[in-house]
Amino acid sequence: MWRSCLRLRGRGHCLLNRSPSDPTISVSQGPGPQPQARAYAPPTERKRFYQNVSITQGEGGFEINLDHRKLKTPQAKLFTVPSEALAIAVATEWDSQQDTIKFYTMHLTTLCNTSLDNPTQRNKDQLIQAAVKFLDTDTLCYRVEEPETLVELQKNEWDPIIEWAEKRYGMEIGSSTSIMGPNIPAKTREVLISHLASYNMWALQGIEFVVAQLKSMVLTLGLIDLHLTVEQAVLLSRLEEEYQIQKWGNIEWAHDYELQELRARTAAGTLFVHLCSESTTVKHKLLQE
């Protein structure tokens, strides 16, 4: 029964539920860099202070306007994004807020702030190295030895994804039951570094964010490459947890909340990566309630 419940068949080739109201950075108008943080932590809530949201094209990219105010980052930089599509998605996050601005639901905004302010002051090579390092602790590479039902479940659900990644990128990953994990070949790291180097700095921020949510570089590759949907990637990342829940039950509300939050953050990060690769122009778009 468990197996039939969890089988991931008919994997789609498009993103599902690309919700614009997914996780990310807080937007404030005063300075507030956090050098030790990997990304900004959004404030909680504040009363909505604007009526209309619009986007305009400036010299540095696309800007977000809240009534007649230009949006700023936590370090008081002008909030500009590289693509029209991303600007529309961010504007939608702001426009969809009700009486109270819930910053913790605005994941795209948060990712943009991190990309603009770069609070950890990392360059492109450092972002790539940080993402590749996740492969050493990739969820899909660590296997249990018992119980037999979970061993079989991991094999049936995770092996096809690893095999896909190995074939797609021409590299060896493997898996292990050792606490040390599999021995990742140096060539595999080189292939990943070369692949990630094809992305710009903004997209790399998004990729690292998604990897951190799923605890898996392999699942992130499948998601960014449209081999997996958000729902499938999240379920695969939580395979052992879902197995335990099916066996022992779950806390009535906590499980569903955690699952939806993870889906939202993962969807936002994935959407961010794709929108940061867009290159379009915009004349002027106004979003009204």
CSV table of N, CA and C in Angstrom, one decimal, residues 6-8 11 139-140 153-154 156-161 214 216 219 227-242:
chain,number,residue,atom,x,y,z
A,6,LEU,N,3.4,6.0,-2.9
A,6,LEU,CA,4.6,6.8,-3.1
A,6,LEU,C,5.3,6.7,-4.5
A,7,ARG,N,4.8,5.8,-5.3
A,7,ARG,CA,5.4,5.7,-6.6
A,7,ARG,C,5.3,7.0,-7.4
A,8,LEU,N,6.5,7.3,-8.0
A,8,LEU,CA,6.5,8.6,-8.7
A,8,LEU,C,6.6,8.3,-10.2
A,11,ARG,N,6.7,11.2,-14.6
A,11,ARG,CA,7.3,12.5,-14.3
A,11,ARG,C,7.1,13.5,-15.4
A,139,THR,N,21.4,13.8,-0.1
A,139,THR,CA,20.5,12.8,0.5
A,139,THR,C,20.3,11.5,-0.3
A,140,LEU,N,20.4,11.6,-1.6
A,140,LEU,CA,20.2,10.4,-2.5
A,140,LEU,C,21.3,9.5,-2.4
A,153,LEU,N,12.6,0.8,-1.1
A,153,LEU,CA,12.0,2.1,-1.5
A,153,LEU,C,13.0,3.0,-2.0
A,154,GLN,N,14.1,3.2,-1.2
A,154,GLN,CA,15.2,4.1,-1.7
A,154,GLN,C,15.8,3.6,-3.0
A,156,ASN,N,14.3,1.8,-5.4
A,156,ASN,CA,13.3,2.0,-6.5
A,156,ASN,C,13.0,3.5,-6.8
A,157,GLU,N,13.1,4.4,-5.8
A,157,GLU,CA,12.8,5.8,-6.1
A,157,GLU,C,14.0,6.6,-6.4
A,158,TRP,N,15.1,6.4,-5.7
A,158,TRP,CA,16.3,7.2,-5.8
A,158,TRP,C,17.3,6.8,-7.0
A,159,ASP,N,17.4,5.5,-7.2
A,159,ASP,CA,18.3,5.0,-8.2
A,159,ASP,C,18.0,5.5,-9.6
A,160,PRO,N,16.8,5.6,-10.0
A,160,PRO,CA,16.5,6.1,-11.3
A,160,PRO,C,16.9,7.6,-11.5
A,161,ILE,N,16.8,8.4,-10.4
A,161,ILE,CA,17.2,9.8,-10.5
A,161,ILE,C,18.8,9.9,-10.6
A,214,LEU,N,16.4,21.0,-0.5
A,214,LEU,CA,16.2,19.6,-0.8
A,214,LEU,C,17.3,18.7,-0.2
A,216,SER,N,20.0,18.1,-1.6
A,216,SER,CA,20.4,17.3,-2.7
A,216,SER,C,20.8,18.0,-3.9
A,219,LEU,N,18.8,16.1,-6.9
A,219,LEU,CA,17.4,16.5,-7.1
A,219,LEU,C,17.3,17.9,-7.7
A,227,HIS,N,13.4,17.7,-15.4
A,227,HIS,CA,13.2,16.2,-15.3
A,227,HIS,C,12.2,15.8,-14.2
A,228,LEU,N,12.1,16.7,-13.2
A,228,LEU,CA,11.3,16.5,-12.0
A,228,LEU,C,10.4,17.7,-11.8
A,229,THR,N,9.2,17.5,-11.2
A,229,THR,CA,8.4,18.6,-10.8
A,229,THR,C,8.8,19.0,-9.4
A,230,VAL,N,8.3,20.1,-8.9
A,230,VAL,CA,8.6,20.5,-7.5
A,230,VAL,C,8.0,19.4,-6.5
A,231,GLU,N,6.8,19.0,-6.8
A,231,GLU,CA,6.2,18.0,-5.9
A,231,GLU,C,7.0,16.7,-5.8
A,232,GLN,N,7.5,16.3,-6.9
A,232,GLN,CA,8.3,15.0,-7.0
A,232,GLN,C,9.6,15.2,-6.3
A,233,ALA,N,10.3,16.3,-6.5
A,233,ALA,CA,11.6,16.5,-5.9
A,233,ALA,C,11.5,16.6,-4.4
A,234,VAL,N,10.4,17.3,-3.9
A,234,VAL,CA,10.2,17.4,-2.5
A,234,VAL,C,9.9,16.1,-1.9
A,235,LEU,N,9.1,15.3,-2.5
A,235,LEU,CA,8.7,14.0,-2.0
A,235,LEU,C,9.9,13.1,-1.9
A,236,LEU,N,10.8,13.1,-2.9
A,236,LEU,CA,12.0,12.3,-3.0
A,236,LEU,C,13.0,12.8,-1.9
A,237,SER,N,13.0,14.0,-1.6
A,237,SER,CA,13.9,14.5,-0.6
A,237,SER,C,13.5,14.1,0.8
A,238,ARG,N,12.2,13.8,1.0
A,238,ARG,CA,11.6,13.5,2.3
A,238,ARG,C,11.3,12.0,2.3
A,239,LEU,N,11.9,11.2,1.5
A,239,LEU,CA,11.5,9.8,1.4
A,239,LEU,C,11.4,9.0,2.7
A,240,GLU,N,12.5,9.1,3.4
A,240,GLU,CA,12.6,8.4,4.7
A,240,GLU,C,11.6,9.0,5.7
A,241,GLU,N,11.5,10.3,5.7
A,241,GLU,CA,10.5,10.9,6.7
A,241,GLU,C,9.1,10.5,6.3
A,242,GLU,N,8.7,10.5,5.0
A,242,GLU,CA,7.4,10.1,4.6
A,242,GLU,C,7.2,8.6,5.0
